[in-house]
Amino acid sequence: MVGEIQIIEECKEGKHKSFALLYKKYAPLMLGVCYRYSKTKDEAEDVLQEGFIKVFQKIKSFEGKGSFEGWMRRIMVNTAINNYKANNKHYYHDDIDKDNNNLKTDDPLPFEFDDNVSKLQVVKLIQELPAGYQMVFNLYVIEGLTHQEIANELEVSINTSKSQLSKARKWLRNRILEIKKMDSYSYIDEKI
Amino acid sequence: MKKYNNIDDIFKDQVSDFQINPSDKVWQNIEGSLFKTKKTNNQKKLLWALASLLLIIGSIFTWILFNNNAEQNILSITTNSNTSNNDNTQTINNINKETISLNAESSLSINKPIITNTPNAENEIVYKNNNNTKTSTSTSTSNNTLNNNITTDNYNKENHIDYYKSNLGINNLSPKGNYSIENKIAQFEISNTKKITVDEYLEKRKNLHFYTGASASIAMTYYTATTDQPTWSADLTYGLNLKQFYIESGVGFQKMKEEGTFQIEYKTNDSVGYYNKVVSFEVNPNSPNTITYKTQTTTVYDSIEHQVLKSPLYHYDYITIPIKFGYKFFQKDKFSVSAETGIIYSLLTKTYIPTVTYNDNESQLIEISNNTPQRIEHNIRIHIALRLNYNVTKTISLSAQPEFTRYINSIYKKANSNTTKPYTMGVRFGILFDF
């Protein structure tokens, strides 16, 4: 069994077989990341493809400090951000809400969630978010970036980031409650 | 039912390790992209290597030709020795008739070699020139007595060599090695050559010679889908001239431009119509059934999508390698005209993509899409030209060359018609150095 470090070293030497091994190991997890930032699986796969090409091109710069998975994840997220900026830049104009400058970023309300809901259905909920909300929600909640960092990445103001996050939370809560009322998550299409 | 403190925790918990298997095409595309790039890089390296090799070979070739040119003046008389049987033989090589013509600038004065011989000692050849005196020493042990002069009136090359042979006693040399007087004879001959004109020189040289040169061209590229754009190039060339024909190759750099196609979609709040808004109404007390409405015309605005096209210039860099064939069909004095055809291979080395931005406070950008067709890396053009040549000196000539080129293959990746094969018309100016 070849270790990950050895595979990475072989990738640095340009060995095709090692690229394939690395891809096989990480592609499903990385597609999961890309999927959250995309609207469809096709779009997610485009981001994954571009992200992996970057990973292989930049692998020599990976010095082994920190986890390789984290390093890859960051590249995928950056690729997704670039993809979003290229395709959805106009959403920012819609989403800037000057009246929400003092919005609270935390949402401490307790919430009950059905255990039977699959992860895919949860991800689909994120995908349903308007593009701007989806981006900020992913970066803040899942990746753990601060509003300052999000503002820098997306080239928006901190207040815009806060506003988008607040709206995203509200949107998701309403959506989940709506589904609960229907007493079924089955309407969320499980097909990918 | 699982209870979470807040909605964020649901998503953190549920999606942070979410996985889906990608379809096979993703890896195929990644693999194709990585290997294609690798292959393309290798091809580029190979072509750069070929171009460099061509330059190196050309340079070596030029150097050799220059050297040969200088050495053409040397006559050599070599004594091949066999130490075991004392059987000496002498050969005379490279008596090159061209030697005289190649030294057209030399003086007409005759130098008289005076060769003295001391029995049982070394022969000494002394040249008395106008400016200096040169001495060389042979290792002969001839018993001949030498005291001969050559004058202007009786000089010719064969006699000169015979003169040395007989007077220096080459046939009787001891087998000690090479016996060389070639430089002296050459110097003597150089000093005795006549001046010739450039025309005479060209006449002598017209059978076979090599040349090298540099050229630059400016041309207009005619695209059918976009506006015509100027193109320029610079080349180093090497060629072989055989009587009226020549074959030429080299390496060059070409810079091209073409308009890109960007589509900008944006939306604005535009007026789409109007309606009459009722501001107030009055009921006539005398006639309650009559109501008077006061209205106001109100414009209706809606978000309307617009599209605008922008055509900023793309720049492309190419490395070119031509192979050209020419036929000189007219020559008068220093002026000649040749018809030329051939093919030019070009490799796309760099594409400069323009940046397109859209800034308008009154509207909202939807999307900027780049619809510029991508260019392929390898192209072949057919080349037709007329070369007008003027010999400034016997070795340097200037050329002006109206030329036409037409791409054989499409320059774009997605080719669908002949409109993808542009043609160029322009003029090339060059300087050529003949050997």
XYZ file of C-alpha atoms in Angstrom:
627
model
C 0.000 0.000 0.000
C 1.535 3.234 -1.125
C 1.290 6.068 1.409
C -0.215 9.427 0.615
C 3.090 11.247 1.070
C 4.732 8.960 -1.456
C 1.869 9.471 -3.918
C 2.221 13.226 -3.538
C 5.980 13.012 -4.094
C 5.419 10.920 -7.211
C 2.880 13.460 -8.442
C 5.524 16.141 -7.986
C 7.747 14.076 -10.273
C 4.942 14.069 -12.835
C 3.959 10.406 -12.600
C 0.684 9.924 -14.348
C -0.293 6.860 -12.332
C 0.050 8.761 -9.066
C -2.178 11.547 -10.335
C -4.808 8.919 -11.043
C -4.460 7.444 -7.543
C -4.759 10.838 -5.915
C -7.776 11.691 -8.003
C -9.461 8.394 -7.178
C -8.953 9.004 -3.478
C -10.099 12.611 -3.253
C -12.448 13.210 -6.183
C -15.711 12.189 -4.387
C -14.951 14.360 -1.344
C -13.869 17.309 -3.466
C -16.912 16.985 -5.690
C -18.952 17.183 -2.484
C -17.272 20.541 -1.797
C -17.803 21.807 -5.339
C -21.394 20.607 -5.288
C -22.258 22.921 -2.422
C -21.021 25.897 -4.414
C -22.818 24.975 -7.615
C -26.349 24.787 -8.901
C -26.046 21.526 -10.800
C -23.828 18.478 -10.857
C -22.488 19.451 -14.276
C -21.394 22.809 -12.933
C -19.858 21.123 -9.902
C -17.933 18.727 -12.136
C -16.623 21.621 -14.199
C -15.322 23.241 -11.018
C -13.885 19.908 -9.848
C -12.100 19.438 -13.167
C -10.609 22.914 -13.127
C -9.703 22.523 -9.460
C -7.912 19.212 -9.977
C -5.966 20.598 -12.915
C -4.807 23.417 -10.623
C -3.956 20.902 -7.889
C -1.769 18.907 -10.265
C -0.163 22.005 -11.699
C 0.594 23.465 -8.277
C 1.373 20.282 -6.396
C 5.078 21.126 -6.329
C 4.245 24.115 -4.127
C 2.669 21.866 -1.483
C 5.335 21.654 1.201
C 3.623 19.141 3.454
C 2.724 21.717 6.077
C -0.864 21.033 7.079
C -3.124 18.426 5.596
C -3.134 17.757 1.906
C -6.906 17.415 2.001
C -7.219 20.917 3.457
C -4.883 22.297 0.809
C -6.937 20.684 -1.949
C -10.193 21.834 -0.419
C -8.924 25.417 -0.408
C -8.056 25.187 -4.102
C -11.519 23.790 -4.873
C -13.213 26.560 -2.890
C -11.100 29.214 -4.632
C -11.956 27.698 -8.000
C -15.640 27.730 -7.067
C -15.361 31.381 -5.997
C -13.724 32.287 -9.301
C -16.391 30.380 -11.164
C -19.074 32.211 -9.220
C -17.445 35.589 -9.845
C -17.187 34.902 -13.550
C -20.764 33.750 -13.949
C -22.819 35.423 -11.255
C -21.258 38.759 -10.549
C -24.537 40.602 -11.057
C -26.130 38.917 -8.059
C -24.206 41.149 -5.728
C -26.095 44.133 -7.007
C -29.346 42.478 -6.051
C -28.203 41.317 -2.690
C -26.700 44.412 -1.207
C -29.124 45.551 1.433
C -28.168 48.847 2.951
C -30.894 48.601 5.582
C -29.339 45.565 7.163
C -26.091 47.080 8.322
C -26.607 46.011 11.908
C -27.841 42.512 11.347
C -26.908 39.898 13.895
C -24.749 37.228 12.415
C -25.595 34.527 14.941
C -28.794 32.698 14.910
C -29.128 30.936 18.251
C -32.638 29.624 17.730
C -32.797 25.916 18.503
C -33.862 23.796 15.624
C -35.083 20.253 15.205
C -34.043 18.293 12.189
C -35.248 14.974 10.899
C -32.554 12.292 11.172
C -33.844 10.535 8.105
C -32.953 13.384 5.794
C -29.991 12.402 3.681
C -26.859 14.469 3.303
C -27.620 14.895 -0.341
C -30.979 16.439 0.493
C -29.268 18.871 2.866
C -26.776 19.828 0.197
C -29.634 20.263 -2.247
C -31.122 22.797 0.151
C -27.896 24.801 -0.009
C -27.974 24.529 -3.778
C -31.462 25.983 -3.801
C -30.242 29.148 -2.101
C -29.895 32.214 -4.324
C -26.325 32.314 -5.612
C -25.105 35.153 -3.396
C -26.585 33.608 -0.233
C -25.200 30.212 -1.181
C -21.691 31.560 -1.498
C -21.622 33.467 1.786
C -23.394 30.678 3.691
C -20.878 28.080 2.475
C -17.869 30.240 3.219
C -19.036 31.341 6.651
C -20.786 28.273 8.023
C -18.972 25.359 6.382
C -15.496 26.746 5.631
C -15.411 28.921 8.739
C -14.255 32.146 7.114
C -14.892 35.477 8.840
C -16.987 38.197 7.245
C -13.805 40.186 6.637
C -12.288 37.243 4.761
C -15.487 36.664 2.796
C -15.635 40.329 1.902
C -12.072 40.136 0.583
C -12.654 36.935 -1.360
C -15.888 38.030 -2.973
C -14.899 41.678 -3.300
C -17.978 42.914 -1.422
C -18.421 44.878 1.773
C -18.542 43.217 5.188
C -22.110 44.395 5.592
C -23.095 42.727 2.362
C -21.597 39.492 3.630
C -23.484 39.774 6.912
C -26.695 40.621 5.139
C -26.382 37.676 2.771
C -25.685 35.292 5.618
C -28.686 36.476 7.569
C -30.931 36.141 4.556
C -29.527 32.712 3.786
C -30.309 31.476 7.297
C -33.790 32.879 7.136
C -34.350 31.389 3.739
C -33.150 27.956 4.857
C -35.199 27.946 8.056
C -38.335 28.857 6.154
C -37.580 26.208 3.605
C -37.089 23.509 6.211
C -40.261 24.538 8.035
C -42.118 24.501 4.764
C -40.908 20.976 4.139
C -41.819 19.960 7.632
C -45.320 21.216 7.096
C -45.515 19.037 4.057
C -44.194 16.367 6.376
C -41.908 15.014 3.754
C -38.450 15.688 2.430
C -39.113 13.407 -0.455
C -39.937 16.267 -2.756
C -36.263 17.158 -2.713
C -35.093 15.239 -5.655
C -32.449 12.761 -4.648
C -31.305 12.339 -8.204
C -27.986 13.946 -8.843
C -35.494 13.979 15.429
C -32.198 15.575 16.281
C -32.067 18.880 18.069
C -29.557 21.488 17.010
C -28.640 24.735 18.744
C -28.992 26.657 15.517
C -29.422 26.141 11.840
C -25.704 26.465 11.104
C -24.978 23.326 13.082
C -27.318 21.261 10.944
C -25.371 22.085 7.845
C -21.944 21.811 9.475
C -22.893 18.395 10.708
C -24.532 17.159 7.557
C -22.461 18.423 4.658
C -18.855 18.901 5.741
C -17.912 15.355 4.714
C -20.430 14.978 1.942
C -19.184 12.924 -1.005
C -20.432 12.141 -4.506
C -18.759 10.120 -7.200
C -17.917 12.174 -10.261
C -18.669 10.875 -13.720
C -15.883 9.271 -15.752
C -15.653 12.169 -18.173
C -14.146 14.404 -15.442
C -10.989 12.321 -15.130
C -10.835 11.860 -18.884
C -10.937 15.628 -19.318
C -8.339 16.207 -16.587
C -6.090 13.544 -18.059
C -6.571 14.889 -21.565
C -5.890 18.417 -20.439
C -2.759 17.558 -18.445
C -1.308 15.304 -21.085
C -2.259 17.542 -23.939
C -0.489 20.410 -22.201
C 2.497 18.161 -21.616
C 2.446 17.053 -25.225
C 2.037 20.621 -26.415
C 4.909 21.705 -24.196
C 7.032 18.915 -25.618
C 6.088 19.921 -29.135
C 6.936 23.510 -28.358
C 10.263 22.482 -26.860
C 10.963 20.359 -29.935
C 10.163 23.205 -32.267
C 12.256 25.643 -30.271
C 15.059 23.090 -30.368
C 14.646 22.731 -34.133
C 14.631 26.470 -34.617
C 17.725 26.811 -32.409
C 19.397 23.957 -34.261
C 18.643 25.654 -37.525
C 20.211 28.848 -36.222
C 23.255 27.017 -34.892
C 23.716 25.089 -38.134
C 23.292 28.309 -40.040
C 25.849 30.066 -37.880
C 28.356 27.213 -38.192
C 27.708 27.100 -41.872
C 28.284 30.842 -42.151
C 31.477 30.587 -40.125
C 32.779 27.744 -42.281
C 31.981 29.647 -45.429
C 33.753 32.738 -44.178
C 36.754 30.641 -43.256
C 36.773 28.863 -46.583
C 36.574 32.191 -48.246
C 39.725 33.284 -46.474
C 41.449 29.987 -47.076
C 40.696 29.952 -50.736
C 43.854 31.967 -51.154
C 46.045 29.222 -49.855
C 47.959 26.965 -52.095
C 49.578 24.076 -50.453
C 52.548 22.060 -51.384
C 52.857 19.089 -49.164
C 55.604 16.625 -48.904
C 54.334 13.246 -47.864
C 57.150 11.314 -46.310
C 57.851 7.736 -45.684
C 60.601 7.467 -43.157
C 61.182 3.793 -43.696
C 62.252 3.982 -47.321
C 63.012 7.629 -47.856
C 60.527 7.744 -50.734
C 59.447 11.335 -50.852
C 56.503 12.509 -52.920
C 55.195 15.991 -53.353
C 51.692 17.105 -54.205
C 50.355 20.499 -55.061
C 46.815 21.162 -53.963
C 44.162 23.804 -54.216
C 45.409 25.841 -57.039
C 42.261 27.803 -57.092
C 41.629 30.049 -60.006
C 39.052 31.936 -57.926
C 41.816 33.127 -55.685
C 42.659 35.925 -57.971
C 39.157 37.176 -58.389
C 38.495 37.129 -54.686
C 41.160 39.668 -54.036
C 40.052 42.388 -56.246
C 41.130 45.074 -53.826
C 44.783 44.076 -53.875
C 47.519 46.167 -55.276
C 48.971 45.663 -58.689
C 52.530 45.833 -57.512
C 54.698 42.798 -57.875
C 56.782 41.530 -55.056
C 59.864 39.682 -55.965
C 60.655 36.624 -53.958
C 64.369 36.069 -53.518
C 65.243 32.584 -52.503
C 68.674 31.869 -51.305
C 70.128 28.527 -50.533
C 73.101 27.656 -48.531
C 74.431 24.185 -49.342
C 73.777 21.694 -46.599
C 71.815 24.274 -44.693
C 68.285 25.455 -44.481
C 66.672 27.155 -47.428
C 65.495 30.639 -46.815
C 62.752 32.346 -48.738
C 62.663 36.064 -48.504
C 59.863 38.234 -49.795
C 60.569 41.829 -50.260
C 57.339 43.753 -50.227
C 56.741 47.446 -50.438
C 55.926 47.678 -46.770
C 57.753 44.947 -45.018
C 59.926 41.915 -45.323
C 58.781 38.462 -44.458
C 60.969 35.465 -43.928
C 60.200 31.817 -43.755
C 62.479 28.919 -43.352
C 62.259 25.473 -44.852
C 63.891 22.346 -43.627
C 65.284 21.277 -46.922
C 68.886 20.206 -47.273
C 69.047 20.772 -50.967
C 72.372 21.196 -52.726
C 70.904 23.497 -55.337
C 72.075 26.998 -55.630
C 69.209 29.455 -55.808
C 69.353 32.904 -57.102
C 66.306 33.588 -59.211
C 63.877 36.427 -59.499
C 60.343 36.591 -60.826
C 59.288 39.698 -62.635
C 55.921 41.099 -63.575
C 56.399 40.216 -67.166
C 57.052 36.536 -66.829
C 54.837 35.698 -63.848
C 52.171 33.051 -63.924
C 51.011 30.732 -61.185
C 52.214 27.449 -62.630
C 55.639 28.903 -63.265
C 55.697 30.249 -59.787
C 55.076 26.864 -58.246
C 57.543 25.177 -60.548
C 59.958 27.868 -59.601
C 59.650 27.036 -55.955
C 59.756 23.335 -56.569
C 62.874 23.499 -58.608
C 64.669 26.123 -56.634
C 63.873 24.706 -53.259
C 64.641 21.182 -54.328
C 61.418 19.712 -53.091
C 62.085 16.473 -54.940
C 65.176 16.008 -52.875
C 63.715 16.805 -49.506
C 64.592 14.680 -46.578
C 61.580 12.947 -44.991
C 61.233 15.299 -42.097
C 57.645 16.271 -42.602
C 55.581 18.837 -44.349
C 57.130 21.412 -46.459
C 54.907 24.426 -46.742
C 55.355 27.507 -48.789
C 51.719 27.991 -49.633
C 51.147 31.155 -47.696
C 54.006 32.839 -49.347
C 52.808 31.913 -52.784
C 49.320 33.025 -51.910
C 50.597 36.329 -50.660
C 52.547 36.737 -53.789
C 49.508 36.014 -55.886
C 47.310 38.296 -53.868
C 49.657 41.113 -54.441
C 49.616 40.447 -58.140
C 45.875 40.333 -58.765
C 43.997 42.775 -60.870
C 41.082 44.828 -59.656
C 37.744 43.566 -60.949
C 34.343 45.182 -60.930
C 31.290 44.012 -58.946
C 29.638 43.017 -62.204
C 32.583 40.824 -63.125
C 32.525 39.295 -59.674
C 28.823 38.539 -59.881
C 29.344 36.987 -63.273
C 31.997 34.682 -61.818
C 29.910 33.800 -58.768
C 26.596 33.101 -60.404
C 26.849 29.319 -60.606
C 26.698 28.212 -56.975
C 26.927 30.080 -53.721
C 25.380 30.306 -50.298
C 23.888 33.329 -48.687
C 22.414 34.435 -45.423
C 20.365 37.446 -44.488
C 17.777 39.178 -42.369
C 14.428 40.556 -43.362
C 11.383 42.274 -41.940
C 7.931 42.531 -43.367
C 4.779 44.489 -42.867
C 1.569 43.081 -44.240
C -2.168 43.345 -43.956
C -4.042 40.261 -42.854
C -7.446 39.990 -44.483
C -9.980 38.252 -42.244
C -13.430 37.597 -43.598
C -15.241 37.602 -40.268
C -13.445 40.492 -38.582
C -11.728 43.720 -39.557
C -8.424 43.457 -41.438
C -5.386 43.973 -39.259
C -1.704 44.741 -39.831
C 0.860 42.008 -39.227
C 4.606 42.232 -39.004
C 7.429 39.751 -38.955
C 11.212 39.487 -38.764
C 13.284 36.610 -40.125
C 16.788 35.246 -40.366
C 17.374 33.355 -43.585
C 19.890 30.941 -45.078
C 19.875 30.020 -48.708
C 21.644 28.192 -51.492
C 21.847 29.780 -54.922
C 22.314 27.468 -57.867
C 22.567 29.313 -61.166
C 19.149 30.938 -61.634
C 17.490 29.004 -58.794
C 17.617 29.329 -55.053
C 16.239 27.507 -52.040
C 15.861 29.346 -48.764
C 14.878 28.600 -45.185
C 15.368 30.142 -41.765
C 13.475 31.099 -38.678
C 11.296 34.079 -37.931
C 8.973 35.794 -35.501
C 5.537 36.987 -36.463
C 3.123 39.240 -34.631
C -0.560 39.148 -35.572
C -3.668 40.912 -34.355
C -7.336 40.122 -34.619
C -10.498 41.500 -33.135
C -12.055 39.409 -30.387
C -15.794 39.022 -29.881
C -17.172 39.750 -26.435
C -20.860 39.893 -25.682
C -21.934 41.985 -22.725
C -25.392 41.391 -21.293
C -26.795 43.901 -18.889
C -30.167 45.128 -17.737
C -31.514 48.587 -17.192
C -34.712 49.995 -15.844
C -36.308 51.254 -19.024
C -39.645 52.779 -19.755
C -41.933 50.170 -21.239
C -45.123 52.231 -21.451
C -47.448 54.376 -19.405
C -50.887 54.387 -17.849
C -53.255 57.020 -16.570
C -53.348 56.928 -12.849
C -56.469 58.250 -11.120
C -55.314 60.852 -8.671
C -58.740 62.023 -7.488
C -62.325 62.196 -8.557
C -65.220 64.520 -8.054
C -68.903 63.806 -7.974
C -71.068 66.497 -9.382
C -73.693 67.321 -6.692
C -76.184 68.317 -9.349
C -75.703 65.132 -11.224
C -74.627 62.336 -8.860
C -74.182 59.886 -11.709
C -71.481 62.030 -13.238
C -68.041 61.467 -11.802
C -65.059 63.472 -12.909
C -61.716 61.717 -12.606
C -58.435 63.537 -12.353
C -55.676 61.402 -13.852
C -51.966 61.567 -14.134
C -49.862 59.847 -16.783
C -47.443 57.508 -15.110
C -44.505 55.893 -16.881
C -43.949 52.193 -16.292
C -40.411 50.980 -15.937
C -39.221 47.445 -16.181
C -35.935 45.666 -16.116
C -34.954 45.224 -19.763
C -32.050 43.075 -20.868
C -29.633 44.493 -23.387
C -26.740 43.061 -25.310
C -23.751 44.864 -26.658
C -20.779 43.512 -28.575
C -17.217 44.614 -27.969
C -14.275 43.833 -30.228
C -10.979 44.484 -28.438
C -7.801 43.311 -30.140
C -6.223 39.951 -29.479
C -2.472 39.705 -30.116
C -0.771 36.530 -31.252
C 2.934 35.631 -31.392
C 4.183 33.030 -33.846
C 7.497 31.379 -34.617
C 7.784 30.795 -38.340
C 9.922 28.445 -40.407
C 9.703 28.991 -44.152
C 10.915 26.866 -47.043
C 11.029 28.897 -50.221
C 12.078 28.235 -53.795
C 12.917 30.966 -56.255
C 13.828 31.465 -59.873
C 15.752 34.490 -61.091
C 14.195 35.338 -64.427
C 15.667 38.765 -64.981
C 19.075 40.265 -64.355
C 20.642 43.444 -65.546
C 23.842 44.694 -64.016
C 23.295 44.784 -60.255
C 19.551 44.443 -60.416
C 17.667 41.155 -60.569
C 14.092 39.943 -60.239
C 13.054 36.510 -59.000
C 9.754 34.723 -58.670
C 9.398 32.882 -55.385
C 7.022 30.367 -53.841
C 7.019 28.055 -50.850
C 5.366 27.234 -47.588
C 5.649 28.837 -44.172
C 5.049 26.824 -41.029
C 3.946 28.842 -38.018
C 3.687 27.870 -34.372
C 1.488 29.898 -32.048
C 3.616 30.636 -28.996
C 1.571 33.231 -27.143
C -1.930 34.668 -27.130
C -2.627 38.008 -25.480
C -6.259 38.119 -24.375
C -7.706 41.597 -23.885
C -9.576 42.455 -20.713
C -13.167 43.538 -21.095
C -14.936 45.368 -18.317
C -18.326 46.974 -18.065
C -18.940 49.894 -15.752
C -22.202 51.713 -15.822
C -23.948 52.925 -12.716
C -27.273 53.094 -14.517
C -27.343 49.427 -15.420
C -26.708 46.036 -13.953
C -24.243 43.641 -15.529
C -25.560 40.149 -16.202
C -22.712 38.480 -18.010
C -19.699 39.078 -20.194
C -19.168 36.154 -22.540
C -16.131 35.720 -24.723
C -17.101 34.304 -28.111
C -13.701 34.772 -29.739
C -12.743 31.619 -31.634
C -9.664 29.979 -30.189
C -6.695 29.678 -32.517
C -4.861 26.442 -33.248
C -1.139 26.194 -32.624
C 0.142 24.859 -35.920
C -0.482 26.527 -39.254
C 0.848 26.245 -42.752
C 0.686 29.054 -45.274
C 1.410 29.058 -48.948
C 3.742 31.875 -49.960
C 4.067 33.613 -53.307
C 6.368 36.582 -53.864
C 8.422 38.587 -56.280
C 11.942 39.390 -55.127
C 13.592 42.541 -56.386
C 17.280 42.406 -55.620
C 19.947 45.070 -55.865
C 23.632 44.293 -55.303
C 25.154 47.137 -53.337
C 28.569 45.510 -53.210
C 29.823 42.223 -54.511
C 28.657 40.425 -51.348
C 25.817 42.546 -50.022
C 22.461 43.004 -51.640
C 19.191 44.612 -50.656
C 15.835 43.164 -51.476
C 12.241 44.326 -51.600
C 9.623 41.679 -51.916
C 5.891 42.101 -52.493
C 4.409 38.916 -51.050
C 1.132 37.108 -50.706
C 0.423 34.330 -48.215
C -2.680 32.232 -47.721
C -3.368 29.813 -44.885
C -3.854 26.237 -46.044
C -5.541 25.110 -42.833
C -7.988 26.924 -40.618
C -6.412 29.117 -37.993
C -9.236 28.408 -35.538
C -10.007 25.332 -33.494
C -13.646 25.260 -34.550
C -13.407 25.532 -38.290
C -16.534 25.484 -40.348
C -15.818 27.311 -43.549
C -13.218 28.947 -45.728
C -13.695 32.147 -43.803
C -11.310 30.732 -41.231
C -8.358 30.861 -43.641
C -7.203 34.460 -43.906
C -4.657 35.724 -46.403
C -1.999 38.403 -46.156
C -0.492 40.869 -48.589
C 2.531 42.917 -47.802
C 6.117 43.858 -48.502
C 9.280 42.303 -47.128
C 12.557 44.182 -46.992
C 15.820 42.381 -46.501
C 19.550 42.434 -46.611
C 21.493 39.448 -47.935
C 25.147 38.503 -47.548
C 26.567 36.291 -50.274
C 29.533 34.013 -49.960
